[in-house]
Protein backbone atom coordinates (compact mmCIF):
# COMPACT_ATOMS: atom_id res chain seq x y z
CA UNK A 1 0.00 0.00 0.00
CA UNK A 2 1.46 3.36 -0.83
CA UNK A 3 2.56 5.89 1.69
CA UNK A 4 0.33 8.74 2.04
CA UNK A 5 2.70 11.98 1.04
CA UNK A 6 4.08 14.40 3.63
CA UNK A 7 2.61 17.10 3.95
CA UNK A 8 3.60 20.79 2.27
CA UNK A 9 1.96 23.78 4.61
CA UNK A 10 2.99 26.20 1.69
CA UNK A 11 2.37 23.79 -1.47
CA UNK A 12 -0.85 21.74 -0.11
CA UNK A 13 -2.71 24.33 1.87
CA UNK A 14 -4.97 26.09 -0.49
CA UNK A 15 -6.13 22.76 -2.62
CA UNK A 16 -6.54 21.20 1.14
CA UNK A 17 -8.40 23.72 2.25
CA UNK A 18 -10.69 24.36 -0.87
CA UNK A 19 -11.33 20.46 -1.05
CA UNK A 20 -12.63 19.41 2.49
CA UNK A 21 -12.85 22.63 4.81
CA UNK A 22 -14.22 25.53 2.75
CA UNK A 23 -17.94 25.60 3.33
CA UNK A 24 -20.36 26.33 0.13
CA UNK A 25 -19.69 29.38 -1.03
CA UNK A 26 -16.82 30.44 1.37
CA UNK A 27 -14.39 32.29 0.24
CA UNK A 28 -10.48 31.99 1.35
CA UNK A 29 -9.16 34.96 2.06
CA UNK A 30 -5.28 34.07 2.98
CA UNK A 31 -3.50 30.94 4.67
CA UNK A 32 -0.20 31.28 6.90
CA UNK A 33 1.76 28.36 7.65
CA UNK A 34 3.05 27.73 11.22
CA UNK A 35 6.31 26.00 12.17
CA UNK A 36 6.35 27.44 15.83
CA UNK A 37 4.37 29.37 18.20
CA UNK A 38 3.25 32.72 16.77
CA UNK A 39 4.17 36.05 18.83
CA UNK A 40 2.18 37.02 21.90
CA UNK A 41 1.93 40.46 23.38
CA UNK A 42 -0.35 41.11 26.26
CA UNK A 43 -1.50 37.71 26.68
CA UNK A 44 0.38 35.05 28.36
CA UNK A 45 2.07 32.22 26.09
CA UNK A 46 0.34 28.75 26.59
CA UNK A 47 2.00 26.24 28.39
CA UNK A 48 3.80 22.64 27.54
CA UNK A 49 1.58 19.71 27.21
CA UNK A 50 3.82 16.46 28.61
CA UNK A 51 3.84 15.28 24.89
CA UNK A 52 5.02 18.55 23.57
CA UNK A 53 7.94 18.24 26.05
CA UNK A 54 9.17 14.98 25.24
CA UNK A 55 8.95 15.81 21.52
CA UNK A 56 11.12 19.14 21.51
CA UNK A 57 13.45 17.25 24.52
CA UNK A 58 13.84 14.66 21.30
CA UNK A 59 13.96 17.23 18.46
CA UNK A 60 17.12 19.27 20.80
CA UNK A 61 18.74 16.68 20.92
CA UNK A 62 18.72 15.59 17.08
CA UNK A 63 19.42 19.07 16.44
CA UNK A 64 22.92 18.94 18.53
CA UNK A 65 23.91 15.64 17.07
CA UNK A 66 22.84 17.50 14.10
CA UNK A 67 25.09 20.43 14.29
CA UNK A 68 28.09 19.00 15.94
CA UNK A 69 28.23 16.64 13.12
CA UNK A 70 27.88 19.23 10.35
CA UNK A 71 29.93 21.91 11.37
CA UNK A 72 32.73 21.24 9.86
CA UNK A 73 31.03 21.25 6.71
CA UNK A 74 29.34 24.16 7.00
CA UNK A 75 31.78 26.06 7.97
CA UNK A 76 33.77 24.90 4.33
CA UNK A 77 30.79 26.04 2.48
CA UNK A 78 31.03 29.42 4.09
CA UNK A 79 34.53 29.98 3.32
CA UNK A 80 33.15 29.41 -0.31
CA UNK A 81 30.31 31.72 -0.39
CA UNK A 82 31.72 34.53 1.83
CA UNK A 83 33.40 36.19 -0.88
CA UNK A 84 30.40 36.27 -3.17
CA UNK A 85 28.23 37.25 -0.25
CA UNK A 86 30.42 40.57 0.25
CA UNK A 87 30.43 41.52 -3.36
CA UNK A 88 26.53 41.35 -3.50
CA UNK A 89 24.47 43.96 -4.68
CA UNK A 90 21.97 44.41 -1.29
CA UNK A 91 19.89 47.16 -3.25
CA UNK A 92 19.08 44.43 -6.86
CA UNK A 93 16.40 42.61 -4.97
CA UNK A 94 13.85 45.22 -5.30
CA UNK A 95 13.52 46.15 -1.92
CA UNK A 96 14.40 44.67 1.94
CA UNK A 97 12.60 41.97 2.73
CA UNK A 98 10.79 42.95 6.57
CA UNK A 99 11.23 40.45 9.22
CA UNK A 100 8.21 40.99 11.46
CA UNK A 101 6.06 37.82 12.86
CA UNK A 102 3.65 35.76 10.67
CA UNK A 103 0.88 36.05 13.31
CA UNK A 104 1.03 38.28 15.87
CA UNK A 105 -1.35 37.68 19.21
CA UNK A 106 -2.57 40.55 21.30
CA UNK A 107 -4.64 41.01 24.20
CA UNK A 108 -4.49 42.10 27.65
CA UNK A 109 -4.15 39.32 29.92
CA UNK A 110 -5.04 36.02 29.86
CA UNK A 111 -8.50 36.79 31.12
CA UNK A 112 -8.94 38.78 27.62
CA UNK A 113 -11.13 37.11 24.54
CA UNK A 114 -8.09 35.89 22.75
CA UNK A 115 -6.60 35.00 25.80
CA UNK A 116 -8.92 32.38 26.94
CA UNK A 117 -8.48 31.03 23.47
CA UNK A 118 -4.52 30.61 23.87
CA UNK A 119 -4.41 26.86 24.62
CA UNK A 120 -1.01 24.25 23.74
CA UNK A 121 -2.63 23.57 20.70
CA UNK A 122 -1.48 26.71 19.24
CA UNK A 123 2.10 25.42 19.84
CA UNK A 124 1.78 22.89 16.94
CA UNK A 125 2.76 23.18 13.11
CA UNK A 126 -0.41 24.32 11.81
CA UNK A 127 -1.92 26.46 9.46
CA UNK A 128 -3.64 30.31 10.11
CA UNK A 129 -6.71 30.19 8.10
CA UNK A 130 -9.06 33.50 7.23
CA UNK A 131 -12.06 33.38 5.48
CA UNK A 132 -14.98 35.57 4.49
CA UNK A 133 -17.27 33.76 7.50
CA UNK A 134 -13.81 32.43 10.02
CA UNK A 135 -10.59 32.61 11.54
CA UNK A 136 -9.11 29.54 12.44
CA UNK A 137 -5.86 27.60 13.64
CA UNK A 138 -6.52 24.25 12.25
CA UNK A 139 -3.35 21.43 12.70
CA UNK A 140 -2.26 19.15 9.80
CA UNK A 141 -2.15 15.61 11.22
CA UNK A 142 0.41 13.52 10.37
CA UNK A 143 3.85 13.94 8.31
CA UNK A 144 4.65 17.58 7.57
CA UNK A 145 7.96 18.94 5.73
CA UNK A 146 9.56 21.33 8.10
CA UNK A 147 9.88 25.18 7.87
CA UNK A 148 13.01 24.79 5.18
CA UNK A 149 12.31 22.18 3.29
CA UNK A 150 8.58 23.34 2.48
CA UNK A 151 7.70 25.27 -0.62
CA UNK A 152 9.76 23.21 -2.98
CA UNK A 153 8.13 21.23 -5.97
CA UNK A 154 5.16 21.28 -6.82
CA UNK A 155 1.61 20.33 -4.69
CA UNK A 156 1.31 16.81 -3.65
CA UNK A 157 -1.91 14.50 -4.66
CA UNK A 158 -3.58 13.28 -1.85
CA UNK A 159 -6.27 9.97 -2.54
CA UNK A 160 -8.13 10.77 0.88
CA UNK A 161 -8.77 13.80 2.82
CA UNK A 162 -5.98 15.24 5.21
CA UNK A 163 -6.79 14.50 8.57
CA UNK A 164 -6.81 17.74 10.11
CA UNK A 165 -7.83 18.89 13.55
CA UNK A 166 -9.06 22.77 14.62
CA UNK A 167 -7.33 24.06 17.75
CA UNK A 168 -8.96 27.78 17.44
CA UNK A 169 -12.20 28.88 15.10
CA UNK A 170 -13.96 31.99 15.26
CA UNK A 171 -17.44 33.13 13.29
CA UNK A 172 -17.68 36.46 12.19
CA UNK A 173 -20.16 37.30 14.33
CA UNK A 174 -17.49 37.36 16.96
CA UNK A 175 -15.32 39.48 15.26
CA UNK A 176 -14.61 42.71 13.80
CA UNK A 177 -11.77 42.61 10.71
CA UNK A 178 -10.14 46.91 11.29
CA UNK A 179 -8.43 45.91 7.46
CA UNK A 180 -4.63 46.51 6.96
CA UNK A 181 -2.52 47.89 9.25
CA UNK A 182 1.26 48.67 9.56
CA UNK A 183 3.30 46.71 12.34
CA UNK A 184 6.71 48.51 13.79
CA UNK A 185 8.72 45.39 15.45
CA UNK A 186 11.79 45.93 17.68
CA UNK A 187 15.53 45.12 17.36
CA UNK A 188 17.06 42.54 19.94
CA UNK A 189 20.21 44.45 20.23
CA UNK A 190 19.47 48.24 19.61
CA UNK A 191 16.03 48.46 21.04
CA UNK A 192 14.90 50.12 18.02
CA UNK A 193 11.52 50.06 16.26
CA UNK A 194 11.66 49.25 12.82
CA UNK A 195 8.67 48.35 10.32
CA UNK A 196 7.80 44.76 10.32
CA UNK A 197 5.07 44.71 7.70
CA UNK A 198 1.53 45.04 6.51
CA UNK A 199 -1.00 42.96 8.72
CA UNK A 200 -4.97 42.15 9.07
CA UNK A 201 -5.81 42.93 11.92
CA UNK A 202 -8.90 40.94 12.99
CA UNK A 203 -10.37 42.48 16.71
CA UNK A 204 -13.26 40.91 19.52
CA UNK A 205 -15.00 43.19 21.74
CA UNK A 206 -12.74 43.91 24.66
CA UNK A 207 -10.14 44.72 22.12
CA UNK A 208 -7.99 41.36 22.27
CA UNK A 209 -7.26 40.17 18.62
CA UNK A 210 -4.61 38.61 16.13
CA UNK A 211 -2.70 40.19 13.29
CA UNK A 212 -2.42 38.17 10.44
CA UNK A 213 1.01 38.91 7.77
CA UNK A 214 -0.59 39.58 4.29
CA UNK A 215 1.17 37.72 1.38
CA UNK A 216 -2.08 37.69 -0.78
């Protein structure tokens, strides 16, 4: 019997999504892939389910054996690439690319709308989902490429629906969507506030709400 095929958050989201979640005549607004736990200010972050600690005490530990074992490599191909990395034109790329948050989380307290909603589930590899009708966190069950290896290829063909299991939905009912707004984010080092992007912001009545990235 054939394997089922991993899972692509950035290749396999939208066909997922339009073949088995959409409802009649919803319409999918944008989709963010998660590899970690989005950013959280004002509300506190959820806390480690006994499975989700034995799976990142596992996944630390592959890393180091990981990275002590590929060092030396890496740091060959550096030497390599360091030169051509110098010489670069920064300014040909039409533009710096922003580094703020995917999905940003924003309440006050844990007592706030959005707070009560924060639960571990949000700590899985998942997928932000908005719609005309819903916001949702909805995880992908099953095999999953990670963060770097996603977005390669082409979309996967899948003979039976993806399992997939919702951790946080909203109606709009619940909801207010402000639009687009712009996010300043600040520097580890400097303490500065720089511009991190352009974001839906999606609000509930005591002003708690999440900030979605906009790539569509």
């Amino acid at each position: 019997m054939p394997r089922t095929p991993r899972f692509d958050l950035k290749l396999d989201s939208k066909g997922m999504l339009e073949r088995q979640w959409l409802e009649p005549e919803e319409r999918l607004i944008d989709w963010i892939p998660q590899w970690k736990l989005p950013d959280f200010e004002g509300i506190p972050k959820p806390p480690w389910t006994s499975e989700q600690v034995v799976r990142r005490t596992a996944k630390i530990a592959w890393l180091t054996l990981v990275w002590i074992v590929g060092s030396v490599v890496l740091l060959i191909v550096l030497s390599f690439i360091a030169e051509g990395l110098s010489g670069a034109d920064g300014g040909s790329g039409g533009g710096k690319k922003l580094k703020g948050p995917n999905v940003v989380l924003h309440g006050e307290g844990r007592d706030s709308m959005l707070g009560r909603m924060a639960t571990p589930g949000l700590r899985s590899r998942g997928l932000w989902v908005f719609t005309n009708r819903r916001l949702a966190f909805l995880v992908v069950e099953g095999r999953t490429y990670g963060k770097f290896l996603s977005g390669s290829g082409k979309p996967s063909e899948f003979d039976q629906p993806v399992p997939v299991r919702t951790v946080l939905e909203v109606r709009d009912a619940r909801y207010e969507f402000e639009g687009d707004v712009d996010r300043l984010r600040r520097t580890r080092i400097l303490r500065r506030f720089k511009p991190a992007g352009v974001y839906r912001r999606i609000t509930f009545a005591d002003g708690s709400g999440v900030d979605l990235r906009r790539y569509r």
